[in-house]
mmCIF file of C-alpha atoms in Angstrom:
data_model
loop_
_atom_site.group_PDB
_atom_site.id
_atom_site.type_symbol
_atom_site.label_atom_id
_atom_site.label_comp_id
_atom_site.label_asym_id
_atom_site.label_seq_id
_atom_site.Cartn_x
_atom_site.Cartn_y
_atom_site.Cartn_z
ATOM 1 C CA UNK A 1 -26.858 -95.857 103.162
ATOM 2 C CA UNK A 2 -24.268 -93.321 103.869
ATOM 3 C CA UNK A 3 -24.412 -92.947 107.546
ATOM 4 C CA UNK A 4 -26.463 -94.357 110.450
ATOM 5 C CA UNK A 5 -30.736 -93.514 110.030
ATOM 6 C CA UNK A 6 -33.079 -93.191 112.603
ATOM 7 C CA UNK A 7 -36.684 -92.663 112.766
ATOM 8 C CA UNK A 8 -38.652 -90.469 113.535
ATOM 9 C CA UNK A 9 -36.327 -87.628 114.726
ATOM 10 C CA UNK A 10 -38.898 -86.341 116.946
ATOM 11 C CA UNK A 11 -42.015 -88.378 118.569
ATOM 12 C CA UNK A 12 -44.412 -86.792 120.760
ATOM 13 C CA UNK A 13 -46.352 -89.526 122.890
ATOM 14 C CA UNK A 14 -49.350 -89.695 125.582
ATOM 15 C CA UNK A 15 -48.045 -91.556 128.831
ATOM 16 C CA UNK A 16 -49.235 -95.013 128.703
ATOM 17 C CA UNK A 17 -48.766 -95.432 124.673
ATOM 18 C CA UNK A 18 -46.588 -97.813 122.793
ATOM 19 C CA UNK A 19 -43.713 -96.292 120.994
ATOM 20 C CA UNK A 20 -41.278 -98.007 117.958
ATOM 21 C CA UNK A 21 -38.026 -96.069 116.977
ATOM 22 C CA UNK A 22 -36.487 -97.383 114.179
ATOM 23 C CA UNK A 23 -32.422 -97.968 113.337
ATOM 24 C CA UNK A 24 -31.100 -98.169 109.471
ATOM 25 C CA UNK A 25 -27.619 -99.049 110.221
ATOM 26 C CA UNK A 26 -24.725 -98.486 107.757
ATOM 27 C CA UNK A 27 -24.569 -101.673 104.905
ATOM 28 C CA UNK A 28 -22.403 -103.926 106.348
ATOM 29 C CA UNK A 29 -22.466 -102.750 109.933
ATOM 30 C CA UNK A 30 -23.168 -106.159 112.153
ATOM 31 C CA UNK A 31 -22.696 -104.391 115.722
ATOM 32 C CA UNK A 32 -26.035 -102.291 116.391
ATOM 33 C CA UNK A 33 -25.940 -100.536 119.566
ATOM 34 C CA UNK A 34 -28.950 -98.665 121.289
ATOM 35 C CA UNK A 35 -28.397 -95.893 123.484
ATOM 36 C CA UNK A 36 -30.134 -93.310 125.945
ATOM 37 C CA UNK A 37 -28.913 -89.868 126.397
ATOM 38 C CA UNK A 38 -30.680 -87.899 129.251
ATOM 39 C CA UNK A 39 -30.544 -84.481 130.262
ATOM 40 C CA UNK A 40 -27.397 -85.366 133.150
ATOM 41 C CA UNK A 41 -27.589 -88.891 133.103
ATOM 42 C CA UNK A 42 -24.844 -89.087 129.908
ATOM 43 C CA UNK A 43 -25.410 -92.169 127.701
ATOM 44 C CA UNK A 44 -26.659 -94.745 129.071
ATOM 45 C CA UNK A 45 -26.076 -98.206 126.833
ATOM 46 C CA UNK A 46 -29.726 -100.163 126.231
ATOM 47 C CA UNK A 47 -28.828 -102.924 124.062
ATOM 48 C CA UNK A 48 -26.391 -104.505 122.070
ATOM 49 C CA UNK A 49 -26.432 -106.514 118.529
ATOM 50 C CA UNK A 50 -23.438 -108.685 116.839
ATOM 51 C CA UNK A 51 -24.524 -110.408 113.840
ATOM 52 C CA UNK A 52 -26.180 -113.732 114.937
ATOM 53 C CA UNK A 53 -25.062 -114.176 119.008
ATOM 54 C CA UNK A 54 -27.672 -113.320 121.095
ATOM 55 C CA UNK A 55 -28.213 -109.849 121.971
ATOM 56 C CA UNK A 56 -26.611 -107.955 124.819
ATOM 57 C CA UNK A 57 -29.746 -106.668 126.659
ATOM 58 C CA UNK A 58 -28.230 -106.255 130.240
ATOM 59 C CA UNK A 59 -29.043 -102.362 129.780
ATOM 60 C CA UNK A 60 -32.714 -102.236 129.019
ATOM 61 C CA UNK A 61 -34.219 -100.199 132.132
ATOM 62 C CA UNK A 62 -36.894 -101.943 132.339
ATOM 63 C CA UNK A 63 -39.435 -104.755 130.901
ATOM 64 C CA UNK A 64 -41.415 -101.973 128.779
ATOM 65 C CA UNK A 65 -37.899 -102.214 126.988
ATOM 66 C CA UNK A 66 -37.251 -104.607 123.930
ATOM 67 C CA UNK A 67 -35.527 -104.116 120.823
ATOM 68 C CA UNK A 68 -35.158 -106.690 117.908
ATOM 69 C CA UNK A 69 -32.948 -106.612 114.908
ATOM 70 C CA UNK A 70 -34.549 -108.343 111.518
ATOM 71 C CA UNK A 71 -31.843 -109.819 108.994
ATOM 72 C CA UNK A 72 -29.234 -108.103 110.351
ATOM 73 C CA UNK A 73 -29.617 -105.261 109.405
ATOM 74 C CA UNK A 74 -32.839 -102.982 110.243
ATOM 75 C CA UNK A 75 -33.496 -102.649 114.550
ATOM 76 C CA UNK A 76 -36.371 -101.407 116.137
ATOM 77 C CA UNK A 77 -36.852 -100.230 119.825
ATOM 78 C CA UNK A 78 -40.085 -101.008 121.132
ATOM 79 C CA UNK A 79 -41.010 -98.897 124.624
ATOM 80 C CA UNK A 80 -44.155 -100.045 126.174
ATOM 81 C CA UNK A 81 -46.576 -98.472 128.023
ATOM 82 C CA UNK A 82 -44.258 -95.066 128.033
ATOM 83 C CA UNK A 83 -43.728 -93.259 131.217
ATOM 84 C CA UNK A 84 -42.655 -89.597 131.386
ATOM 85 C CA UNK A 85 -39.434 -90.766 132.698
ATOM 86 C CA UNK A 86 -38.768 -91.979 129.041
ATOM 87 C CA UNK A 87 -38.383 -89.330 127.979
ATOM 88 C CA UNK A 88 -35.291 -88.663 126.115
ATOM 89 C CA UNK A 89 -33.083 -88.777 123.107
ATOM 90 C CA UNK A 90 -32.887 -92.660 121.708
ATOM 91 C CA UNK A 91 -29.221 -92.983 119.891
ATOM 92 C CA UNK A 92 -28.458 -96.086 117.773
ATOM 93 C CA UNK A 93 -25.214 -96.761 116.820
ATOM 94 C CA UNK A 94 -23.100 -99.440 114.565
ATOM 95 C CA UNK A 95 -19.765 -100.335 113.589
ATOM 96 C CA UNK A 96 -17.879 -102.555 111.139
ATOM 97 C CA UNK A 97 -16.941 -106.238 112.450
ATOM 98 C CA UNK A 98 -12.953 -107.335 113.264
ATOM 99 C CA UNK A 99 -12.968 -105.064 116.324
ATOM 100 C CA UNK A 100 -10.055 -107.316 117.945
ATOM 101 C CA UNK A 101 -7.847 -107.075 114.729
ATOM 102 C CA UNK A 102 -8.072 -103.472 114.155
ATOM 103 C CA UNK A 103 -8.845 -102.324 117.529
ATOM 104 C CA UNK A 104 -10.971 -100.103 115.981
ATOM 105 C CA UNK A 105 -14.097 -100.244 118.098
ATOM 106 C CA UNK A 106 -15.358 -96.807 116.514
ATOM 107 C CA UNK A 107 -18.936 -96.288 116.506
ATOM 108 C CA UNK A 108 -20.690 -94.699 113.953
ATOM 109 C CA UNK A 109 -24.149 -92.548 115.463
ATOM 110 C CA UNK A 110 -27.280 -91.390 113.874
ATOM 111 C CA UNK A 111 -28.872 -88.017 114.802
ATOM 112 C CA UNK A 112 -31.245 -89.989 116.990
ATOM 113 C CA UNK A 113 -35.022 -90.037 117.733
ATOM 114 C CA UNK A 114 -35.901 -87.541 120.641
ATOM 115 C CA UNK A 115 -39.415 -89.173 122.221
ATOM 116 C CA UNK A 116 -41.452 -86.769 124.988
ATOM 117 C CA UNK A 117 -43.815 -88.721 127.280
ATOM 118 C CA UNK A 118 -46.823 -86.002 128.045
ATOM 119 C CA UNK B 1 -17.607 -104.301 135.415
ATOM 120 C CA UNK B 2 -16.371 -101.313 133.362
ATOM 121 C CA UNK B 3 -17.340 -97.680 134.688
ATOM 122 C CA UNK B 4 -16.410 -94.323 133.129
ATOM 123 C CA UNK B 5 -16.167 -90.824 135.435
ATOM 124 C CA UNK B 6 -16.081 -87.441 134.209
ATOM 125 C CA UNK B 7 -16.464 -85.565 137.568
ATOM 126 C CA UNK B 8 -17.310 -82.030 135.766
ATOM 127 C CA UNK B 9 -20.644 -81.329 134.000
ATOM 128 C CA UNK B 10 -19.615 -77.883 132.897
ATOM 129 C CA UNK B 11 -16.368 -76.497 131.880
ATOM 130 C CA UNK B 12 -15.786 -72.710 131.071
ATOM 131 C CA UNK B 13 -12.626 -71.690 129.184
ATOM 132 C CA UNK B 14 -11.752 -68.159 128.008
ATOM 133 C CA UNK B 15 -10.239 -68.416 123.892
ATOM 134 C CA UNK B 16 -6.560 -69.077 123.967
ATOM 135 C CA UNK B 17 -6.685 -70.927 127.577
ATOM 136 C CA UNK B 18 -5.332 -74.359 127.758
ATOM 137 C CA UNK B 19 -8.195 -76.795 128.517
ATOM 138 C CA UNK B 20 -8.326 -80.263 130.421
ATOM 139 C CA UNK B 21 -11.563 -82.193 130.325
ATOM 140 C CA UNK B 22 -11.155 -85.328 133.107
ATOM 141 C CA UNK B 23 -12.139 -88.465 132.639
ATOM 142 C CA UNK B 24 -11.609 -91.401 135.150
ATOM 143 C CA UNK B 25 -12.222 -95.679 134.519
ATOM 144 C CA UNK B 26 -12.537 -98.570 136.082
ATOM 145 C CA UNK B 27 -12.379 -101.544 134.626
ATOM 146 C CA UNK B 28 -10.712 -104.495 135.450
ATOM 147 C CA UNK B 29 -8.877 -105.884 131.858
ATOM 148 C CA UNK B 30 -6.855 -104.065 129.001
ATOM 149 C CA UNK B 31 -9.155 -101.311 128.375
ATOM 150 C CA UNK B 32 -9.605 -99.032 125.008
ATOM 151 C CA UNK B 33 -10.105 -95.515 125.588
ATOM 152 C CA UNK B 34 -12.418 -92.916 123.508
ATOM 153 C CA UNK B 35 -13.262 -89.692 123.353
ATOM 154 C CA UNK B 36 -16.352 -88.602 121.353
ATOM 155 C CA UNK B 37 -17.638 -85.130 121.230
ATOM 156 C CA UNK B 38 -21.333 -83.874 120.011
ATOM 157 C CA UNK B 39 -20.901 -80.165 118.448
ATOM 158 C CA UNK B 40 -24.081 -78.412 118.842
ATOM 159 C CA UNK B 41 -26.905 -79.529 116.686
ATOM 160 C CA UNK B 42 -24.902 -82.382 115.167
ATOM 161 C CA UNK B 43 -24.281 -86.220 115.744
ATOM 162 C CA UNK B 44 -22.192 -87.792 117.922
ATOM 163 C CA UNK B 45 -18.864 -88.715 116.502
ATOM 164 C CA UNK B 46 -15.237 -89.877 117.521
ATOM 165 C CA UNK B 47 -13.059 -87.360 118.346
ATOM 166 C CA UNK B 48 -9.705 -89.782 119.157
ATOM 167 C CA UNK B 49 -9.209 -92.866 120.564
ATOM 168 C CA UNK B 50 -6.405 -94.012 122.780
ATOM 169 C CA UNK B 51 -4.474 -96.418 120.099
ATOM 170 C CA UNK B 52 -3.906 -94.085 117.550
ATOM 171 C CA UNK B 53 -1.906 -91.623 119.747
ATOM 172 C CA UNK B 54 -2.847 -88.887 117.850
ATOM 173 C CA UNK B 55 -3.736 -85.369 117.763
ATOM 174 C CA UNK B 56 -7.304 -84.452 116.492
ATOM 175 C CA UNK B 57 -7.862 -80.629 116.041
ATOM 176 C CA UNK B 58 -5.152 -79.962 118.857
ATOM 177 C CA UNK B 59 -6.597 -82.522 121.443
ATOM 178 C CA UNK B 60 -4.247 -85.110 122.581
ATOM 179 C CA UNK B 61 -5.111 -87.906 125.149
ATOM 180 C CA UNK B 62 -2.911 -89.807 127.228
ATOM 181 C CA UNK B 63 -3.932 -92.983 128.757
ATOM 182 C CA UNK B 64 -2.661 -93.220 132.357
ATOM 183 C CA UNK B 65 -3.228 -97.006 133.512
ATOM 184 C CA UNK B 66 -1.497 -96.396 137.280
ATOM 185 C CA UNK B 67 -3.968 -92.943 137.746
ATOM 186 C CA UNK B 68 -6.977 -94.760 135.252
ATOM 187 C CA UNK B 69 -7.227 -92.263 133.668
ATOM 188 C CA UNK B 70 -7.567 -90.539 129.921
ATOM 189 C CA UNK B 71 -8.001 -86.820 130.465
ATOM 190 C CA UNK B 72 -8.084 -84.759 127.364
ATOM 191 C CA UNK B 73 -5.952 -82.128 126.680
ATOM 192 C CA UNK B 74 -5.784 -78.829 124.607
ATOM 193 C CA UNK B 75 -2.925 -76.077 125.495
ATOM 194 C CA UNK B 76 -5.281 -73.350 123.243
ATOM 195 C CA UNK B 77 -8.729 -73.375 123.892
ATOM 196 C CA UNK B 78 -10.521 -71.915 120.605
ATOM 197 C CA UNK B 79 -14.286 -71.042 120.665
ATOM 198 C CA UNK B 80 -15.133 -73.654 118.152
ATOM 199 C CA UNK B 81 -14.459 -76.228 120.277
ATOM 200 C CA UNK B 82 -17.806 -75.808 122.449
ATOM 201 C CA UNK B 83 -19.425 -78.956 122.514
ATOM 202 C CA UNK B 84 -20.191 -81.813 124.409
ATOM 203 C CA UNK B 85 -17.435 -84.036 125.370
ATOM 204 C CA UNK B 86 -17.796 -87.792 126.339
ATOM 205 C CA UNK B 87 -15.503 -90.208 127.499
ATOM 206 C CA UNK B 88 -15.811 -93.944 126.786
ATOM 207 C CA UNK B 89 -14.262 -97.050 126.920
ATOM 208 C CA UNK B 90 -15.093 -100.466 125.891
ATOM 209 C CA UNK B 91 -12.643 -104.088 126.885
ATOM 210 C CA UNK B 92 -10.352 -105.482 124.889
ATOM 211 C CA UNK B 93 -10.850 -108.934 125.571
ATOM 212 C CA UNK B 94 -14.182 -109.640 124.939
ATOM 213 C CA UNK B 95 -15.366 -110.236 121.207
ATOM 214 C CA UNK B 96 -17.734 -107.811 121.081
ATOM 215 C CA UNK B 97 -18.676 -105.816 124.316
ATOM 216 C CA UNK B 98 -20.404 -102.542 124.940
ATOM 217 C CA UNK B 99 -18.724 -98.884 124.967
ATOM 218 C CA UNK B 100 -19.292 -97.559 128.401
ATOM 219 C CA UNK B 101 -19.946 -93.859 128.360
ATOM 220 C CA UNK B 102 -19.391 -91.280 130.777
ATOM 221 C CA UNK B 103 -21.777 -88.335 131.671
ATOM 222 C CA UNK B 104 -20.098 -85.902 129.447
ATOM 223 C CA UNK B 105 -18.740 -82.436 130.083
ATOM 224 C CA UNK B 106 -19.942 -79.364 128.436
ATOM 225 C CA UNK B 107 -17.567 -77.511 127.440
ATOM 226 C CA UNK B 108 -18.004 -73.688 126.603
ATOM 227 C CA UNK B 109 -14.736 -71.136 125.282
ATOM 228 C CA UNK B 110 -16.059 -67.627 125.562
ATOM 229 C CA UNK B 111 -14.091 -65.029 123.240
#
């Protein structure tokens, strides 16, 4: 598609439920990033996909936290057993490959998927 | 480790004021430098990034490796630039390594 899609924009949740956010990156994208943005915490980097190496998942808070990427292309955040301290906006991100040659390591963001943990 | 401060949450400019939104890094390589700014009620995008050099709706950035720093500059503060301001930076050496953001600054020009 045109730009980066994310679903749903806006998820409501009981504390202890399982929650997916999806990521439609843009066609031809192979770096997926997943981020957190909190109300004064800033954005705090979750996870990180290039093409076939293995993930980047030093920044998942927690073991509730996994996120998988099919084909590489479509990712989906999986939060487990939610907590109210989840609650946040969920921001994916991608970019093109050849960061080192172009030195263009520009990210490209959807309007992200704001969950609230009741 | 690579670490991105912006020591002010909240910035308050009158119109016409020049404006300087800090940012301070730590990182050990050859870093790149971005600034990325969400406008109220829209997606995060790039604003400018170190390499270019270049001036994006009057903002200019200067990378400063001896200080570590990349503040961002505008000498005219104008009332559409309230937004959210973050600071990021990612290494250069790496193939493919995460863009470390800051906390952000909000910035606000009242008329």
């Amino acid at each position: 598609g045109a730009g980066v899609s994310q679903s749903p924009s806006n998820k409501v949740t009981e504390k202890g439920k399982d929650v997916e956010l999806r990521c439609d990156p843009i066609s031809g994208h192979t770096a997926l990033y997943w981020y957190r943005q909190s109300l004064g915490q800033g954005l705090e980097f979750l996870i990180y996909f290039q093409g076939n190496s293995a993930p980047d998942k030093s920044g998942l808070p927690s073991d509730r936290f996994s996120a998988e990427r099919t084909g590489g292309s479509v990712s989906t955040l999986t939060i487990q057993r939610t907590q109210q301290e989840d609650s946040a906006v969920y921001l994916c991100a991608s970019r093109p490959r050849d960061r080192l040659r172009t030195g263009a390591n520009v990210l490209t963001f959807g309007a992200g998927s704001r969950l609230t943990v009741l | 480790a690579q670490r991105v401060t912006q020591p002010e949450k909240l910035l308050s400019v009158f119109k016409g004021a020049p404006v300087e939104l800090k940012c301070n890094y730590s990182y050990s390589g050859s870093p790149e430098l971005f600034w990325y700014v969400q406008y109220s009620r829209q997606r995060l995008q790039l604003l400018l990034r170190h390499i270019s050099r270049e001036s994006i709706k009057g903002f200019t950035a200067d990378l400063n490796k001896g200080e570590t720093s990349f503040h961002l500059k505008k000498p005219f503060a104008q009332e559409e630039d309230s937004a959210m301001y973050y600071c990021a930076l990612s290494g250069r050496e790496t193939s493919g390594s995460r863009l470390t953001f800051g906390e952000g600054t909000q910035l606000t020009v009242n008329p």
